[in-house]
Amino acid sequence: MNARLAAAASALLLIAVLAGCGPQSDAGGAGSSEKPSSDAPATPDETAEPGPSPSPAATTKGVPLPTDCRAILSQDVLEQLEGIPLNDAAFGPSGVGEDGGLTCIWADPRADTTSLVTEISKMNRGPALDMLNALVTDEGFTCFTPDKGTRCEKTWPNAQYPVTDGRTLFWRDDVLIDTRYSNLAPTGYTSSIVKSLFD
């Protein structure tokens, strides 16, 4: 019963967070550094402190989608991914899709589980709100509001191997960055993409 109440409260908080994404000035500078607390292993970015609150709306509209998987990452993140193949044909379609979205697959076809897959696409506020609320309510994701956007994340043990899997999503200005990973979580990965797209 308490778990259901907690999930409902989290969903209501997420609604309030995304409802705060209307047109208003940004008085918060570079964005919030608030992050959720967690006993789980780190996600592609470091875990964080609790206390999400509605973030001011971002002022950038019509953010173009990226077309280069390497160009959206910092040098530090690229160094952490050194030696890992990018967009190997063995994993199917990647790169720029017909809808203009970008899929980046960092994985070696010789590895059983190590991979990092990011999809960057356009998603309007309504569908984003529905999806993120469902992740909180149905799957136990934790959401917070850094960098003038909304970020949701969760980690779990891999069902077959002794490694950590996870998913991190970041939504801002009708752009969704959705990353699923297994045994590959470079420090600062999502933040690097956010900085590249919005700063």
Tab-separated table of C-alpha atoms in Angstrom, residues 54-199:
chain	number	residue	atom	x	y	z
A	54	PRO	CA	9.752	22.498	-10.967
A	55	SER	CA	12.490	23.944	-13.124
A	56	PRO	CA	12.138	27.240	-14.979
A	57	ALA	CA	11.283	26.854	-18.633
A	58	ALA	CA	14.158	26.817	-21.037
A	59	THR	CA	14.294	29.727	-23.445
A	60	THR	CA	15.656	27.812	-26.447
A	61	LYS	CA	13.017	26.623	-28.904
A	62	GLY	CA	13.356	24.536	-32.017
A	63	VAL	CA	16.555	22.799	-30.909
A	64	PRO	CA	17.941	20.928	-33.930
A	65	LEU	CA	18.619	17.225	-33.521
A	66	PRO	CA	22.284	16.221	-33.722
A	67	THR	CA	23.689	14.158	-36.597
A	68	ASP	CA	27.035	12.985	-35.177
A	69	CYS	CA	27.342	10.594	-32.216
A	70	ARG	CA	30.892	11.641	-31.370
A	71	ALA	CA	30.386	15.394	-31.725
A	72	ILE	CA	27.811	15.467	-28.898
A	73	LEU	CA	30.258	14.024	-26.348
A	74	SER	CA	33.020	15.721	-24.399
A	75	GLN	CA	36.624	14.640	-24.812
A	76	ASP	CA	36.530	13.086	-21.344
A	77	VAL	CA	33.536	10.903	-22.225
A	78	LEU	CA	35.064	9.919	-25.576
A	79	GLU	CA	38.198	8.801	-23.757
A	80	GLN	CA	36.068	6.573	-21.504
A	81	LEU	CA	34.549	5.001	-24.639
A	82	GLU	CA	37.889	4.531	-26.384
A	83	GLY	CA	38.186	1.140	-28.041
A	84	ILE	CA	34.429	0.495	-28.093
A	85	PRO	CA	32.975	0.301	-31.612
A	86	LEU	CA	30.326	2.857	-32.577
A	87	ASN	CA	27.324	1.897	-34.704
A	88	ASP	CA	28.545	-1.538	-35.764
A	89	ALA	CA	26.263	-2.983	-38.460
A	90	ALA	CA	25.788	-6.124	-36.339
A	91	PHE	CA	23.391	-4.175	-34.106
A	92	GLY	CA	21.092	-2.963	-36.861
A	93	PRO	CA	20.149	0.561	-37.966
A	94	SER	CA	21.957	3.459	-36.321
A	95	GLY	CA	23.019	7.003	-37.105
A	96	VAL	CA	20.472	9.480	-38.469
A	97	GLY	CA	17.063	7.908	-39.078
A	98	GLU	CA	14.359	8.782	-41.582
A	99	ASP	CA	12.570	10.838	-38.909
A	100	GLY	CA	15.718	12.904	-38.270
A	101	GLY	CA	16.419	11.240	-34.935
A	102	LEU	CA	19.897	10.010	-34.039
A	103	THR	CA	20.704	6.511	-32.725
A	104	CYS	CA	24.158	5.915	-31.245
A	105	ILE	CA	25.159	2.332	-30.393
A	106	TRP	CA	28.395	1.917	-28.470
A	107	ALA	CA	28.990	-1.852	-28.338
A	108	ASP	CA	31.372	-4.561	-29.450
A	109	PRO	CA	29.660	-7.449	-31.270
A	110	ARG	CA	32.119	-9.839	-29.587
A	111	ALA	CA	30.867	-8.866	-26.097
A	112	ASP	CA	27.933	-10.668	-24.496
A	113	THR	CA	26.332	-7.705	-22.733
A	114	THR	CA	28.425	-4.517	-22.637
A	115	SER	CA	26.576	-1.789	-24.548
A	116	LEU	CA	25.323	1.792	-24.484
A	117	VAL	CA	22.477	2.792	-26.818
A	118	THR	CA	21.202	6.373	-27.066
A	119	GLU	CA	18.267	7.579	-29.124
A	120	ILE	CA	17.750	11.322	-29.537
A	121	SER	CA	14.386	12.317	-30.980
A	122	LYS	CA	11.688	14.966	-30.975
A	123	MET	CA	8.869	14.466	-28.463
A	124	ASN	CA	6.216	17.013	-27.541
A	125	ARG	CA	5.541	17.836	-23.901
A	126	GLY	CA	2.262	15.873	-23.641
A	127	PRO	CA	3.613	12.507	-24.792
A	128	ALA	CA	6.806	13.098	-22.791
A	129	LEU	CA	4.761	13.750	-19.652
A	130	ASP	CA	2.747	10.573	-20.179
A	131	MET	CA	5.812	8.433	-20.792
A	132	LEU	CA	7.857	9.746	-17.859
A	133	ASN	CA	4.897	9.463	-15.481
A	134	ALA	CA	4.407	5.848	-16.573
A	135	LEU	CA	8.066	5.085	-15.881
A	136	VAL	CA	7.736	6.527	-12.363
A	137	THR	CA	4.427	4.826	-11.565
A	138	ASP	CA	4.888	1.476	-13.264
A	139	GLU	CA	8.642	0.888	-13.197
A	140	GLY	CA	9.957	2.823	-10.200
A	141	PHE	CA	12.101	5.355	-12.042
A	142	THR	CA	13.351	8.399	-10.130
A	143	CYS	CA	12.975	11.826	-11.752
A	144	PHE	CA	14.507	15.216	-11.026
A	145	THR	CA	15.038	18.522	-12.843
A	146	PRO	CA	18.637	19.392	-13.766
A	147	ASP	CA	19.788	21.637	-16.623
A	148	LYS	CA	16.337	23.192	-17.211
A	149	GLY	CA	14.889	19.811	-18.173
A	150	THR	CA	13.498	16.634	-16.615
A	151	ARG	CA	15.680	13.592	-16.083
A	152	CYS	CA	14.467	10.112	-15.089
A	153	GLU	CA	16.678	7.135	-14.344
A	154	LYS	CA	16.831	3.634	-12.922
A	155	THR	CA	19.413	0.858	-12.584
A	156	TRP	CA	18.968	-2.878	-11.974
A	157	PRO	CA	21.051	-6.077	-11.970
A	158	ASN	CA	21.419	-7.793	-15.332
A	159	ALA	CA	19.299	-10.960	-15.427
A	160	GLN	CA	22.087	-13.122	-16.839
A	161	TYR	CA	25.437	-11.517	-15.981
A	162	PRO	CA	26.879	-9.967	-12.778
A	163	VAL	CA	26.711	-6.432	-14.201
A	164	THR	CA	24.441	-3.412	-13.862
A	165	ASP	CA	21.892	-2.389	-16.494
A	166	GLY	CA	20.019	0.880	-16.564
A	167	ARG	CA	18.146	3.559	-18.414
A	168	THR	CA	18.440	7.334	-18.279
A	169	LEU	CA	16.078	9.755	-20.028
A	170	PHE	CA	16.363	13.525	-20.329
A	171	TRP	CA	13.621	15.716	-21.835
A	172	ARG	CA	13.800	19.422	-22.589
A	173	ASP	CA	12.427	21.711	-25.304
A	174	ASP	CA	10.667	18.848	-27.129
A	175	VAL	CA	13.894	16.834	-27.387
A	176	LEU	CA	14.196	13.426	-25.700
A	177	ILE	CA	17.554	11.785	-24.962
A	178	ASP	CA	16.887	8.138	-24.113
A	179	THR	CA	19.842	5.942	-23.115
A	180	ARG	CA	19.771	2.235	-22.239
A	181	TYR	CA	22.979	0.622	-21.058
A	182	SER	CA	24.491	-2.584	-19.741
A	183	ASN	CA	27.879	-2.699	-18.025
A	184	LEU	CA	28.887	0.553	-19.736
A	185	ALA	CA	28.163	3.847	-17.955
A	186	PRO	CA	30.724	6.572	-18.723
A	187	THR	CA	30.775	9.316	-16.111
A	188	GLY	CA	29.112	12.488	-17.402
A	189	TYR	CA	27.660	10.855	-20.539
A	190	THR	CA	24.119	12.285	-20.456
A	191	SER	CA	25.277	15.656	-19.138
A	192	SER	CA	27.751	15.882	-22.010
A	193	ILE	CA	24.967	15.380	-24.559
A	194	VAL	CA	22.731	17.914	-22.790
A	195	LYS	CA	25.522	20.498	-22.811
A	196	SER	CA	26.193	19.885	-26.493
A	197	LEU	CA	22.540	20.284	-27.495
A	198	PHE	CA	21.390	23.119	-25.257
A	199	ASP	CA	24.392	25.252	-24.274
